[in-house]
Amino acid sequence: MHVPVANRIKVVKCAGEGGGRRMQTLQEKASEWSGVSTTEAFAIDETNLFQKLGLDTFVNLSTNFYTRVFDDEEEWFRTIFASSTKEDAIRNQYEFFVQRMGGPPLFSERRGHPALIGRHRPFPVTQKAAERWLHHMQQALNSTANIDNDSKSKMMNFFRHTAYFLVAGNELKNQGQGGVACKPATA
């Protein structure tokens, strides 16, 4: 299992057994809140999904996803993405997916380190927003050709865990680096 060093050192405080306090990594918080273990989330590393699915599949997935996002009926959700064009959002996402799932480092070559929490820092990454994002991603996965069920399952586990990793990072930011509530905020 690969857990980047930067993700392992970020911690949140939650009550432990007996009323004591213990530190939790953002990965642990993401697992708790998403219901996806780190083992399940990083099962995407067991198979080179880029070699298996190909570049066009990732481009199509991101196109299907952002078509749904930019057409979302909920204005609050659309405004999260208003600072980007649809075309830029598609490119950023598929380049990140290609890189993360075994392909060439397209994203890093063009934009630098992915630094997901930092790149999402300006946005309200709440539980509600994460669930809406995940809804659109599940629909996009289901409507994108050439993605087998095993790959869809592995990708959704990774996406769900990562979405809640970002929620935990957002909570930490909102708490002024002083800790995260043990249950995610709902809005």
mmCIF file of C-alpha atoms in Angstrom:
data_model
loop_
_atom_site.group_PDB
_atom_site.id
_atom_site.type_symbol
_atom_site.label_atom_id
_atom_site.label_comp_id
_atom_site.label_asym_id
_atom_site.label_seq_id
_atom_site.Cartn_x
_atom_site.Cartn_y
_atom_site.Cartn_z
ATOM 1 C CA MET A 1 0.000 0.000 0.000
ATOM 2 C CA HIS A 2 1.397 3.403 -0.994
ATOM 3 C CA VAL A 3 0.602 6.292 1.346
ATOM 4 C CA PRO A 4 2.483 9.466 0.407
ATOM 5 C CA VAL A 5 4.602 10.852 3.258
ATOM 6 C CA ALA A 6 2.737 14.164 3.198
ATOM 7 C CA ASN A 7 -0.524 12.333 3.831
ATOM 8 C CA ARG A 8 0.873 10.237 6.658
ATOM 9 C CA ILE A 9 2.070 13.166 8.719
ATOM 10 C CA LYS A 10 -1.126 15.198 8.673
ATOM 11 C CA VAL A 11 -3.107 14.272 11.732
ATOM 12 C CA VAL A 12 -6.460 14.899 13.304
ATOM 13 C CA LYS A 13 -7.436 14.562 16.946
ATOM 14 C CA CYS A 14 -10.329 12.344 17.937
ATOM 15 C CA ALA A 15 -11.395 10.903 21.239
ATOM 16 C CA GLY A 16 -9.974 7.481 21.860
ATOM 17 C CA GLU A 17 -11.138 4.758 24.204
ATOM 18 C CA GLY A 18 -11.403 5.804 27.819
ATOM 19 C CA GLY A 19 -11.789 9.477 26.927
ATOM 20 C CA GLY A 20 -8.140 9.772 25.899
ATOM 21 C CA ARG A 21 -6.992 11.511 22.730
ATOM 22 C CA ARG A 22 -5.095 9.961 19.879
ATOM 23 C CA MET A 23 -3.817 11.288 16.606
ATOM 24 C CA GLN A 24 -5.226 10.031 13.318
ATOM 25 C CA THR A 25 -3.813 10.477 9.847
ATOM 26 C CA LEU A 26 -5.985 11.985 7.143
ATOM 27 C CA GLN A 27 -5.906 8.565 5.461
ATOM 28 C CA GLU A 28 -7.429 7.007 8.591
ATOM 29 C CA LYS A 29 -10.098 9.728 8.709
ATOM 30 C CA ALA A 30 -10.820 9.157 5.024
ATOM 31 C CA SER A 31 -11.267 5.443 5.671
ATOM 32 C CA GLU A 32 -13.546 6.055 8.640
ATOM 33 C CA TRP A 33 -15.740 8.594 6.866
ATOM 34 C CA SER A 34 -15.832 6.905 3.446
ATOM 35 C CA GLY A 35 -16.242 3.339 4.649
ATOM 36 C CA VAL A 36 -13.355 2.342 2.331
ATOM 37 C CA SER A 37 -10.169 0.964 3.875
ATOM 38 C CA THR A 38 -6.804 2.122 2.594
ATOM 39 C CA THR A 39 -6.249 -1.414 1.306
ATOM 40 C CA GLU A 40 -9.447 -1.183 -0.761
ATOM 41 C CA ALA A 41 -8.682 2.380 -1.872
ATOM 42 C CA PHE A 42 -5.200 1.571 -3.075
ATOM 43 C CA ALA A 43 -6.168 -1.688 -4.798
ATOM 44 C CA ILE A 44 -5.958 0.480 -7.932
ATOM 45 C CA ASP A 45 -2.205 -0.071 -7.658
ATOM 46 C CA GLU A 46 -2.544 -3.855 -8.080
ATOM 47 C CA THR A 47 -3.229 -3.499 -11.810
ATOM 48 C CA ASN A 48 -1.931 -0.904 -14.227
ATOM 49 C CA LEU A 49 -5.331 0.541 -15.100
ATOM 50 C CA PHE A 50 -3.805 2.875 -17.671
ATOM 51 C CA GLN A 51 -2.395 -0.070 -19.642
ATOM 52 C CA LYS A 52 -5.620 -2.011 -19.185
ATOM 53 C CA LEU A 53 -8.055 0.786 -20.137
ATOM 54 C CA GLY A 54 -6.029 3.166 -22.304
ATOM 55 C CA LEU A 55 -5.836 6.941 -22.608
ATOM 56 C CA ASP A 56 -9.087 7.329 -24.563
ATOM 57 C CA THR A 57 -11.069 5.663 -21.782
ATOM 58 C CA PHE A 58 -9.755 8.153 -19.219
ATOM 59 C CA VAL A 59 -10.467 11.085 -21.553
ATOM 60 C CA ASN A 60 -14.003 9.767 -22.106
ATOM 61 C CA LEU A 61 -14.543 9.194 -18.380
ATOM 62 C CA SER A 62 -13.494 12.745 -17.522
ATOM 63 C CA THR A 63 -15.581 14.154 -20.383
ATOM 64 C CA ASN A 64 -18.645 12.222 -19.204
ATOM 65 C CA PHE A 65 -18.014 13.320 -15.625
ATOM 66 C CA TYR A 66 -17.566 17.026 -16.307
ATOM 67 C CA THR A 67 -20.494 17.121 -18.718
ATOM 68 C CA ARG A 68 -22.611 15.981 -15.766
ATOM 69 C CA VAL A 69 -20.943 18.398 -13.337
ATOM 70 C CA PHE A 70 -21.303 21.454 -15.565
ATOM 71 C CA ASP A 71 -24.952 20.511 -16.268
ATOM 72 C CA ASP A 72 -25.778 19.786 -12.605
ATOM 73 C CA GLU A 73 -29.145 21.201 -11.567
ATOM 74 C CA GLU A 74 -27.731 22.322 -8.198
ATOM 75 C CA GLU A 75 -26.234 25.803 -8.524
ATOM 76 C CA TRP A 76 -24.223 25.464 -5.284
ATOM 77 C CA PHE A 77 -22.420 22.476 -6.801
ATOM 78 C CA ARG A 78 -21.800 24.061 -10.211
ATOM 79 C CA THR A 79 -20.274 27.133 -8.574
ATOM 80 C CA ILE A 80 -17.523 24.993 -7.045
ATOM 81 C CA PHE A 81 -16.226 24.455 -10.597
ATOM 82 C CA ALA A 82 -16.921 27.962 -11.943
ATOM 83 C CA SER A 83 -13.273 29.062 -11.844
ATOM 84 C CA SER A 84 -12.357 26.546 -14.557
ATOM 85 C CA THR A 85 -13.509 25.926 -18.089
ATOM 86 C CA LYS A 86 -15.024 22.546 -18.774
ATOM 87 C CA GLU A 87 -12.170 21.737 -21.168
ATOM 88 C CA ASP A 88 -9.499 22.589 -18.581
ATOM 89 C CA ALA A 89 -11.298 20.582 -15.900
ATOM 90 C CA ILE A 90 -11.505 17.559 -18.207
ATOM 91 C CA ARG A 91 -7.816 17.766 -19.085
ATOM 92 C CA ASN A 92 -6.666 18.242 -15.493
ATOM 93 C CA GLN A 93 -8.725 15.290 -14.324
ATOM 94 C CA TYR A 94 -7.819 12.800 -17.043
ATOM 95 C CA GLU A 95 -4.132 13.716 -16.804
ATOM 96 C CA PHE A 96 -4.233 13.147 -13.040
ATOM 97 C CA PHE A 97 -6.125 9.851 -13.453
ATOM 98 C CA VAL A 98 -3.691 8.624 -16.128
ATOM 99 C CA GLN A 99 -0.727 9.462 -13.918
ATOM 100 C CA ARG A 100 -2.241 8.004 -10.729
ATOM 101 C CA MET A 101 -3.381 4.815 -12.425
ATOM 102 C CA GLY A 102 -0.107 3.759 -14.000
ATOM 103 C CA GLY A 103 0.389 5.979 -17.033
ATOM 104 C CA PRO A 104 2.890 8.681 -17.857
ATOM 105 C CA PRO A 105 3.153 11.691 -15.504
ATOM 106 C CA LEU A 106 1.058 13.971 -17.720
ATOM 107 C CA PHE A 107 -0.351 16.009 -14.850
ATOM 108 C CA SER A 108 2.962 16.575 -13.060
ATOM 109 C CA GLU A 109 4.781 17.473 -16.275
ATOM 110 C CA ARG A 110 2.269 20.235 -16.977
ATOM 111 C CA ARG A 111 1.116 21.352 -13.521
ATOM 112 C CA GLY A 112 3.634 20.059 -10.970
ATOM 113 C CA HIS A 113 2.948 17.766 -8.027
ATOM 114 C CA PRO A 114 -0.766 16.887 -7.725
ATOM 115 C CA ALA A 115 -0.902 18.023 -4.052
ATOM 116 C CA LEU A 116 -4.625 17.274 -3.885
ATOM 117 C CA ILE A 117 -5.376 19.006 -0.597
ATOM 118 C CA GLY A 118 -3.513 22.138 -1.634
ATOM 119 C CA ARG A 119 -5.148 22.268 -5.060
ATOM 120 C CA HIS A 120 -8.604 21.828 -3.512
ATOM 121 C CA ARG A 121 -7.959 24.254 -0.641
ATOM 122 C CA PRO A 122 -9.950 27.163 -2.174
ATOM 123 C CA PHE A 123 -13.063 25.025 -2.586
ATOM 124 C CA PRO A 124 -15.746 23.992 -0.074
ATOM 125 C CA VAL A 125 -14.955 20.265 -0.030
ATOM 126 C CA THR A 126 -17.732 19.175 2.322
ATOM 127 C CA GLN A 127 -19.359 15.795 2.798
ATOM 128 C CA LYS A 128 -22.327 17.041 0.750
ATOM 129 C CA ALA A 129 -20.043 18.154 -2.102
ATOM 130 C CA ALA A 130 -18.080 14.886 -1.950
ATOM 131 C CA GLU A 131 -21.262 12.822 -2.214
ATOM 132 C CA ARG A 132 -22.480 14.906 -5.160
ATOM 133 C CA TRP A 133 -19.090 14.495 -6.868
ATOM 134 C CA LEU A 134 -19.186 10.746 -6.233
ATOM 135 C CA HIS A 135 -22.726 10.508 -7.638
ATOM 136 C CA HIS A 136 -21.592 12.090 -10.902
ATOM 137 C CA MET A 137 -18.457 9.938 -11.023
ATOM 138 C CA GLN A 138 -20.459 6.738 -10.536
ATOM 139 C CA GLN A 139 -22.780 7.795 -13.369
ATOM 140 C CA ALA A 140 -19.791 8.656 -15.569
ATOM 141 C CA LEU A 141 -18.149 5.288 -14.855
ATOM 142 C CA ASN A 142 -21.389 3.498 -15.697
ATOM 143 C CA SER A 143 -21.763 5.353 -18.998
ATOM 144 C CA THR A 144 -18.135 5.128 -20.170
ATOM 145 C CA ALA A 145 -17.395 2.251 -22.535
ATOM 146 C CA ASN A 146 -14.523 -0.183 -22.011
ATOM 147 C CA ILE A 147 -14.381 -0.098 -18.207
ATOM 148 C CA ASP A 148 -14.907 -3.577 -16.764
ATOM 149 C CA ASN A 149 -16.721 -4.055 -13.457
ATOM 150 C CA ASP A 150 -13.565 -4.889 -11.487
ATOM 151 C CA SER A 151 -11.882 -1.683 -12.671
ATOM 152 C CA LYS A 152 -15.029 0.347 -11.919
ATOM 153 C CA SER A 153 -15.139 -1.060 -8.396
ATOM 154 C CA LYS A 154 -11.453 -0.362 -7.738
ATOM 155 C CA MET A 155 -11.738 3.136 -9.173
ATOM 156 C CA MET A 156 -14.854 3.985 -7.146
ATOM 157 C CA ASN A 157 -13.192 2.776 -3.949
ATOM 158 C CA PHE A 158 -10.219 5.016 -4.714
ATOM 159 C CA PHE A 159 -12.473 7.965 -5.603
ATOM 160 C CA ARG A 160 -14.646 7.552 -2.486
ATOM 161 C CA HIS A 161 -11.628 7.333 -0.188
ATOM 162 C CA THR A 162 -9.916 10.265 -1.907
ATOM 163 C CA ALA A 163 -13.073 12.400 -1.753
ATOM 164 C CA TYR A 164 -13.213 11.907 2.009
ATOM 165 C CA PHE A 165 -9.461 12.459 2.290
ATOM 166 C CA LEU A 166 -10.170 15.897 0.795
ATOM 167 C CA VAL A 167 -13.126 16.401 3.166
ATOM 168 C CA ALA A 168 -10.814 15.632 6.108
ATOM 169 C CA GLY A 169 -8.221 18.046 4.723
ATOM 170 C CA ASN A 170 -10.905 20.714 4.339
ATOM 171 C CA GLU A 171 -12.065 20.153 7.925
ATOM 172 C CA LEU A 172 -8.476 20.461 9.134
ATOM 173 C CA LYS A 173 -8.111 23.730 7.200
ATOM 174 C CA ASN A 174 -11.370 25.042 8.648
ATOM 175 C CA GLN A 175 -10.243 24.166 12.170
ATOM 176 C CA GLY A 176 -7.098 26.255 11.713
ATOM 177 C CA GLN A 177 -4.898 23.135 11.743
ATOM 178 C CA GLY A 178 -6.084 22.466 15.298
ATOM 179 C CA GLY A 179 -7.919 19.222 14.663
ATOM 180 C CA VAL A 180 -10.907 17.776 12.904
ATOM 181 C CA ALA A 181 -14.284 16.865 14.309
ATOM 182 C CA CYS A 182 -14.720 13.127 14.696
ATOM 183 C CA LYS A 183 -17.770 13.208 12.434
ATOM 184 C CA PRO A 184 -17.704 15.106 9.127
ATOM 185 C CA ALA A 185 -19.689 18.295 8.710
ATOM 186 C CA THR A 186 -22.758 17.742 6.560
ATOM 187 C CA ALA A 187 -22.799 20.968 4.585
#
